[in-house]
mmCIF file of C-alpha atoms in Angstrom:
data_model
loop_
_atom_site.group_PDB
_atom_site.id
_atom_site.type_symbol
_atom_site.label_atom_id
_atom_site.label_comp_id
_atom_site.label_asym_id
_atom_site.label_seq_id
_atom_site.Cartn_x
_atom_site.Cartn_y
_atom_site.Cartn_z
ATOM 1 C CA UNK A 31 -12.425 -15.454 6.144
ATOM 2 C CA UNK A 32 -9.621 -14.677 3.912
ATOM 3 C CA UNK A 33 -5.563 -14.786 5.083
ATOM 4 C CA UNK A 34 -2.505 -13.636 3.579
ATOM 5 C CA UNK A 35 0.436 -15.448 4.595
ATOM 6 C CA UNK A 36 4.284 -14.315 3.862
ATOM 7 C CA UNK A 37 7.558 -15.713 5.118
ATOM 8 C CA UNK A 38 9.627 -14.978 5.817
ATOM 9 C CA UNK A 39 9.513 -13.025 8.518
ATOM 10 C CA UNK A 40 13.289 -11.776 8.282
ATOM 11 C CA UNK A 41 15.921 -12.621 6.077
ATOM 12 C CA UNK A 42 19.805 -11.450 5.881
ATOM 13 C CA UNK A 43 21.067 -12.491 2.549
ATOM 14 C CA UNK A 44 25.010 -12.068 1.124
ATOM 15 C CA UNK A 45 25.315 -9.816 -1.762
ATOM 16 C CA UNK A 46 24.930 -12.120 -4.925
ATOM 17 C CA UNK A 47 22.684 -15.115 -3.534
ATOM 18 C CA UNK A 48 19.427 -15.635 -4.545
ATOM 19 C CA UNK A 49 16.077 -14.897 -2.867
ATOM 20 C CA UNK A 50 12.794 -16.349 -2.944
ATOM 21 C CA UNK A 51 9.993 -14.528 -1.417
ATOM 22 C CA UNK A 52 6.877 -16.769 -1.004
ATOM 23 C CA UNK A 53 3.111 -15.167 -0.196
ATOM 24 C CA UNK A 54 0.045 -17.448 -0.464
ATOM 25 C CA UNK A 55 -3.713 -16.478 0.677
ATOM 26 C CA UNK A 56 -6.529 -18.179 1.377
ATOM 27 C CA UNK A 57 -9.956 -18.027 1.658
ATOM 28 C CA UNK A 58 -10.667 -16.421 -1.561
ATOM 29 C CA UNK A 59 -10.515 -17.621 -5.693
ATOM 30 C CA UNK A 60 -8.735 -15.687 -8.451
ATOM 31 C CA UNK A 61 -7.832 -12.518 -6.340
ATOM 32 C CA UNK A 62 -5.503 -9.608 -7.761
ATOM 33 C CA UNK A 63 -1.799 -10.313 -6.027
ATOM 34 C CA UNK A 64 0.981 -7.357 -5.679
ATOM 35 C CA UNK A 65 4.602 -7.087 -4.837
ATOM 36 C CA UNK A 66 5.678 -3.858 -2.613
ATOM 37 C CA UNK A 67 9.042 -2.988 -0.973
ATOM 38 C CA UNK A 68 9.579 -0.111 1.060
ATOM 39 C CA UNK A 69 12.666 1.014 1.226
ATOM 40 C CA UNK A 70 14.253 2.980 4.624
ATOM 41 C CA UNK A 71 12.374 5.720 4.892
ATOM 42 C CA UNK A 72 10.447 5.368 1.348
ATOM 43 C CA UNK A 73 6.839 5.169 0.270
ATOM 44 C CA UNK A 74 5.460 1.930 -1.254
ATOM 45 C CA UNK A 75 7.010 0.903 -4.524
ATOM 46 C CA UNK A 76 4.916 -1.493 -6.876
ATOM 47 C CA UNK A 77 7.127 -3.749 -8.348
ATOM 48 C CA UNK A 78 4.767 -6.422 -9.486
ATOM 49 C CA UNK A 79 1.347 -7.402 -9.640
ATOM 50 C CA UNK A 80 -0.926 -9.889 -10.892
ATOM 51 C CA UNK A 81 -4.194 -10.463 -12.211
ATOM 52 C CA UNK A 82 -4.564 -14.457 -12.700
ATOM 53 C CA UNK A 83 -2.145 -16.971 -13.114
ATOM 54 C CA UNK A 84 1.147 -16.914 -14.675
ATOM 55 C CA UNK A 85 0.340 -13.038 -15.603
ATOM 56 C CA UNK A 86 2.773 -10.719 -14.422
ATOM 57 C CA UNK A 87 2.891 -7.014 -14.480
ATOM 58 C CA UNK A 88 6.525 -5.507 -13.508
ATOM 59 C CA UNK A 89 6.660 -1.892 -12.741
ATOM 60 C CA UNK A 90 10.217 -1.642 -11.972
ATOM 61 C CA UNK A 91 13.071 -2.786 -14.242
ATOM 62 C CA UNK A 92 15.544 -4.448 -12.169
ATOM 63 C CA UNK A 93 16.742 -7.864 -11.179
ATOM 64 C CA UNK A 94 13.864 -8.989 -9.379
ATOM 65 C CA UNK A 95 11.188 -11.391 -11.133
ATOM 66 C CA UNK A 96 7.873 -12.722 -9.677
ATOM 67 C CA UNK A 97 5.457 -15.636 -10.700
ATOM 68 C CA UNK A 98 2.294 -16.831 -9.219
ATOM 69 C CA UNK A 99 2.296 -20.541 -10.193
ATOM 70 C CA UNK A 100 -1.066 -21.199 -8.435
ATOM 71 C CA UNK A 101 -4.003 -19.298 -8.357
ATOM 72 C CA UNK A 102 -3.110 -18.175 -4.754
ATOM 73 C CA UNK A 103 0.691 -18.234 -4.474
ATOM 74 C CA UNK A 104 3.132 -15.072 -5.710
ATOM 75 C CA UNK A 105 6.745 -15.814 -5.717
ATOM 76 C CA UNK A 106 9.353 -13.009 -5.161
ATOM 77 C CA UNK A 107 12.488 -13.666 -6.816
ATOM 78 C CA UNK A 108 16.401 -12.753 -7.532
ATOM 79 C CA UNK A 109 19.120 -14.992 -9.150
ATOM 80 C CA UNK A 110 21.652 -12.543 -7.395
ATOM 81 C CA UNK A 111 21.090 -9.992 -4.666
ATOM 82 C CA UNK A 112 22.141 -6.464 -4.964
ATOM 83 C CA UNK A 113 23.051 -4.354 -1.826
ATOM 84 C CA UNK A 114 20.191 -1.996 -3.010
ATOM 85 C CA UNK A 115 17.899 -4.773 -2.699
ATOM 86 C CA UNK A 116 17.393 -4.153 0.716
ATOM 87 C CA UNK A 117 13.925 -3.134 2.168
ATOM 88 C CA UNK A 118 10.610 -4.138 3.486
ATOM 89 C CA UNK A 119 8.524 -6.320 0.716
ATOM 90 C CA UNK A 120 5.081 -6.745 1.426
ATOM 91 C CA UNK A 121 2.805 -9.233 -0.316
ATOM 92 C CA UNK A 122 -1.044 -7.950 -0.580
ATOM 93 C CA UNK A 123 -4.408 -9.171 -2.430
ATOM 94 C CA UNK A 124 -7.501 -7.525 -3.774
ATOM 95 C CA UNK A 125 -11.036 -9.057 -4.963
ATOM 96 C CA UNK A 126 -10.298 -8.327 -8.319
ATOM 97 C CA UNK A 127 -13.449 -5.985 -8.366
ATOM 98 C CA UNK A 128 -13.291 -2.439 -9.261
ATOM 99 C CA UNK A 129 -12.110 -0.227 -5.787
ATOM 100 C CA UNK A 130 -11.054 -3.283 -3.481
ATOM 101 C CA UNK A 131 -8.987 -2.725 -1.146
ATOM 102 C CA UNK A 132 -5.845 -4.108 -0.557
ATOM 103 C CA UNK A 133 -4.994 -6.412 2.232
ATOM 104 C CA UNK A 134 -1.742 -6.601 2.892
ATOM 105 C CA UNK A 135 0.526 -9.663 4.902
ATOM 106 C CA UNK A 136 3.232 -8.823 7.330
ATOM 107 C CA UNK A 137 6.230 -8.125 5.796
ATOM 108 C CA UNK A 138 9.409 -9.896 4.794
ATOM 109 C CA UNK A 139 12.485 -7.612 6.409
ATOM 110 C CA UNK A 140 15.316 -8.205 4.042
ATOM 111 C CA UNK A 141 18.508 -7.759 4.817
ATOM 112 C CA UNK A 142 21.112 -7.846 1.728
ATOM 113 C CA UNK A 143 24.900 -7.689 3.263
ATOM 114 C CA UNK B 120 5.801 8.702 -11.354
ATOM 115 C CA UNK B 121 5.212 11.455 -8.945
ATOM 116 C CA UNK B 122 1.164 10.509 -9.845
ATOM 117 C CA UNK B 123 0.511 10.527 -6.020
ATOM 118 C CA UNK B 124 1.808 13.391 -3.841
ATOM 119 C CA UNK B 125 1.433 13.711 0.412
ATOM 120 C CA UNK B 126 3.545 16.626 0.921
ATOM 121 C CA UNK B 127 4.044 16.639 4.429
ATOM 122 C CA UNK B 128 5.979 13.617 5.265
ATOM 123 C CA UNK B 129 5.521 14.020 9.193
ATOM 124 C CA UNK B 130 3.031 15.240 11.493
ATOM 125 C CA UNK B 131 3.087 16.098 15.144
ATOM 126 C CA UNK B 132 -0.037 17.105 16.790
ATOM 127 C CA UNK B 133 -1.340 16.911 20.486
ATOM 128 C CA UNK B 134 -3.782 14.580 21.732
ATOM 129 C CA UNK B 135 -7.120 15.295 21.269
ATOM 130 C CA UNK B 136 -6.730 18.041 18.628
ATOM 131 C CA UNK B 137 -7.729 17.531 15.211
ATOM 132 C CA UNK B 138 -4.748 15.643 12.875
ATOM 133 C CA UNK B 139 -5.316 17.057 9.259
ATOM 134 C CA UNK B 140 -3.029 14.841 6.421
ATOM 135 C CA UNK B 141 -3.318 16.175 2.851
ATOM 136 C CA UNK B 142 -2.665 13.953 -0.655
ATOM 137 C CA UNK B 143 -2.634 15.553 -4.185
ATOM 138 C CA UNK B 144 -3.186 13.874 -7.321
ATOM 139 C CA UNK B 145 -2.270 14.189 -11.049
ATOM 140 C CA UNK B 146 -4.413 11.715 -12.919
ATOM 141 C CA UNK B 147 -7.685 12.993 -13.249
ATOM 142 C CA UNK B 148 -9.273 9.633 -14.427
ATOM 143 C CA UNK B 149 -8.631 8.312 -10.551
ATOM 144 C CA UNK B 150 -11.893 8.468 -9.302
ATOM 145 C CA UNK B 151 -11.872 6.137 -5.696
ATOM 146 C CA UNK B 152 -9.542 6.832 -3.332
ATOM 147 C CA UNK B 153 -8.391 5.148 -0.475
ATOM 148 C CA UNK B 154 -6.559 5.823 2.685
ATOM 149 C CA UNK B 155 -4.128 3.288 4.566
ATOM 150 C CA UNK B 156 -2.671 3.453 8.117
ATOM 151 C CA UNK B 157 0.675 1.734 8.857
ATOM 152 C CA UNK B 158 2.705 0.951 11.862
ATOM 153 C CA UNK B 159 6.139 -0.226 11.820
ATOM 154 C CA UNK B 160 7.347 -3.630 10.896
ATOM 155 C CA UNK B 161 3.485 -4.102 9.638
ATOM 156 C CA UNK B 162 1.449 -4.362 6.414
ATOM 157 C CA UNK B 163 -0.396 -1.112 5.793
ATOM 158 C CA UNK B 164 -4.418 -1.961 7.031
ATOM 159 C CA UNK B 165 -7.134 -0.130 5.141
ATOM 160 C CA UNK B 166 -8.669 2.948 6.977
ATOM 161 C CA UNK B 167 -11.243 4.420 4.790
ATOM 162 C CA UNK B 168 -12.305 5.497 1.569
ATOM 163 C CA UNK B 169 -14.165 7.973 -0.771
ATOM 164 C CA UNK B 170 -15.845 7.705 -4.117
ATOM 165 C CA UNK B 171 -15.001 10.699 -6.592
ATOM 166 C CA UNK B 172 -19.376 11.205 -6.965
ATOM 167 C CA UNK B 173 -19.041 12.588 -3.303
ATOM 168 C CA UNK B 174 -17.172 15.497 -1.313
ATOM 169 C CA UNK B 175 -17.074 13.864 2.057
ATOM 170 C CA UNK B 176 -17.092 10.508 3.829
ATOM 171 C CA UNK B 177 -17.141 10.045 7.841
ATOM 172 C CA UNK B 178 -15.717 6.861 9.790
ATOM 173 C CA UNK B 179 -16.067 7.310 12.935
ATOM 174 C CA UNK B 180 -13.265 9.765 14.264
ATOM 175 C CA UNK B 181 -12.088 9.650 10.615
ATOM 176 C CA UNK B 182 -13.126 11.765 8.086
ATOM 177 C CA UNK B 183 -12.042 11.893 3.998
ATOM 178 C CA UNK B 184 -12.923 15.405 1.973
ATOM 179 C CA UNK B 185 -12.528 15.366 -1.821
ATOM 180 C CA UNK B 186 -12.019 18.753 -3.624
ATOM 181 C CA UNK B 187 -11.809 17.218 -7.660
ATOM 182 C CA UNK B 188 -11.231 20.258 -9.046
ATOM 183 C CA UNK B 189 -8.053 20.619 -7.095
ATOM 184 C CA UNK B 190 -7.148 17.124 -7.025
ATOM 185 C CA UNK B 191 -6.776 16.939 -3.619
ATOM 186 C CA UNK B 192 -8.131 14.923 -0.884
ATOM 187 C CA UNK B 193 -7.699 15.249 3.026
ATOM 188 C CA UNK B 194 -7.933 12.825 6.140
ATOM 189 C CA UNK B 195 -9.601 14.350 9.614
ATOM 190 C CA UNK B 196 -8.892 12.548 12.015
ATOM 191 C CA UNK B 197 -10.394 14.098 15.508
ATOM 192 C CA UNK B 198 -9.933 13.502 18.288
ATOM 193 C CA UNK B 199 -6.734 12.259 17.736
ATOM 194 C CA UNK B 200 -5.333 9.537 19.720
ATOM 195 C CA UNK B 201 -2.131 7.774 20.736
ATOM 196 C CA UNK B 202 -2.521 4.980 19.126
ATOM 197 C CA UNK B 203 -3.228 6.759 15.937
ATOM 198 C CA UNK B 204 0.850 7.358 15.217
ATOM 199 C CA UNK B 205 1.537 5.795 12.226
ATOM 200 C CA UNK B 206 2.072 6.416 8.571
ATOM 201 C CA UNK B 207 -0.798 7.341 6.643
ATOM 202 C CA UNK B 208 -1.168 6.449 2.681
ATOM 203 C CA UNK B 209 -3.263 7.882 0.063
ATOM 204 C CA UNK B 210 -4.191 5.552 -2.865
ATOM 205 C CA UNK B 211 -5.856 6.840 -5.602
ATOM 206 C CA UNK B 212 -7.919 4.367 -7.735
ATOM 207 C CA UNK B 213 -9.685 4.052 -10.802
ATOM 208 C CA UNK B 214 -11.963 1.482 -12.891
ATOM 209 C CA UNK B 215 -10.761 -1.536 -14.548
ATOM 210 C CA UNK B 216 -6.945 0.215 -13.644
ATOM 211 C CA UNK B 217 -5.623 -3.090 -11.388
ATOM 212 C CA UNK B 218 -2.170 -1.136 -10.603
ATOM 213 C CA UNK B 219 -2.291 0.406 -7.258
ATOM 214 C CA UNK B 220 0.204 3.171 -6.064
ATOM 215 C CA UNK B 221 0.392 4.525 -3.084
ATOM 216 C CA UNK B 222 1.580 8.243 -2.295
ATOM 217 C CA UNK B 223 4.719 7.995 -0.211
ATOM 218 C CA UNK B 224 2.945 8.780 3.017
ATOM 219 C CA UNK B 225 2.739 10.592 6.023
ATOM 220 C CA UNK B 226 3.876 9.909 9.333
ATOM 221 C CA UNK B 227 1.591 11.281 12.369
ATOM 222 C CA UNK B 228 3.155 11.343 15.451
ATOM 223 C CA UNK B 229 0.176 12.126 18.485
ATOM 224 C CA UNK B 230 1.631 13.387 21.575
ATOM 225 C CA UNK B 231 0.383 12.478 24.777
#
């Protein structure tokens, strides 16, 4: 069966320092891989998502990148932290076939102070 | 992008009655739609889903209606339970489209 795994779990990060966000499934070849945050009290923003490797589709202009090195591995990234930053980011995957649904990981509760 | 709209972000209904969360859409090439549950401090799990070729689909306790012409799509959930408090998502879909946005949800709070 397929698993998504994201860690971390929690993070509290300094205004300015970098971030790396790391998701990886298994279980399953070539799948579709998205970035979400929820912010406080938001909806689920789409700030990136992938269809194979080293493609990246950003949604959201802002100081955040992503890359998916590996066929199964996205990486959430920052050079320098803004207080705005801030949220829930969840990692999910799809088939890749027309209608999948998402399966999302846990969650990575950022904290940027 | 207000693509995706769930109007009612919270819901308070008794046990047992009928819990009745609405979504609206813009894009009239979306033509699957999906609905996702979410509790706190958790990804959102997927809860069911309806194909724009019908009106209705039925889960269980769950049930998804379709109106197209008015771009709108409704979860039934009866009876309702506890357990079902979360927040509810609507995410329209459509072929060969691999973005996927989610409305900004509903939460449903069922009272003992």
């Amino acid at each position: 069966s397929q698993t998504i795994h994201q860690w971390p779990a929690t993070l509290v990060q300094p205004v300015g320092s970098p971030l790396s966000l790391e998701c990886t499934v298994e279980g399953t070849s070539n799948p579709n891989l998205y970035w979400y945050r929820q912010a406080a009290g938001r909806g689920l923003q789409l700030l990136f998502y992938s269809v194979g490797i080293g493609q990246i589709s950003s949604e959201v202009p802002q100081n955040l990148s992503a890359s998916r090195p590996q066929d199964r591995q996205f990486i959430l990234s920052s050079k320098k932290l803004l207080l705005s930053d801030s949220g829930f980011y969840l990692c999910a995957w799809s088939g890749g076939r027309p209608y999948s649904p998402l399966h999302f990981g846990n969650g990575t509760r950022l904290t940027v102070t | 992008d207000q693509q995706v709209k769930q109007n009612s972000p919270s819901l308070s209904v008794q046990e047992g009655r009928i819990s009745i969360l609405n979504c609206d859409y813009t894009n009239s090439m979306f033509d699957y739609f999906l609905w996702y549950k979410k509790y706190p401090a958790e990804g959102p799990t997927f809860l069911i889903s309806i194909s724009s070729i019908k009106d209705k689909n039925e889960d269980g306790r769950f049930t998804v209606f379709l109106n197209k012409s008015a771009k709108h799509l409704s979860l039934h959930i009866v009876p309702s339970q506890p357990g079902d408090s979360a927040v509810y998502f609507c995410a329209p879909m459509k072929t060969s489209y691999d973005k996927v946005i989610f409305g900004p949800g509903t939460s449903l709070s069922v009272i003992p």
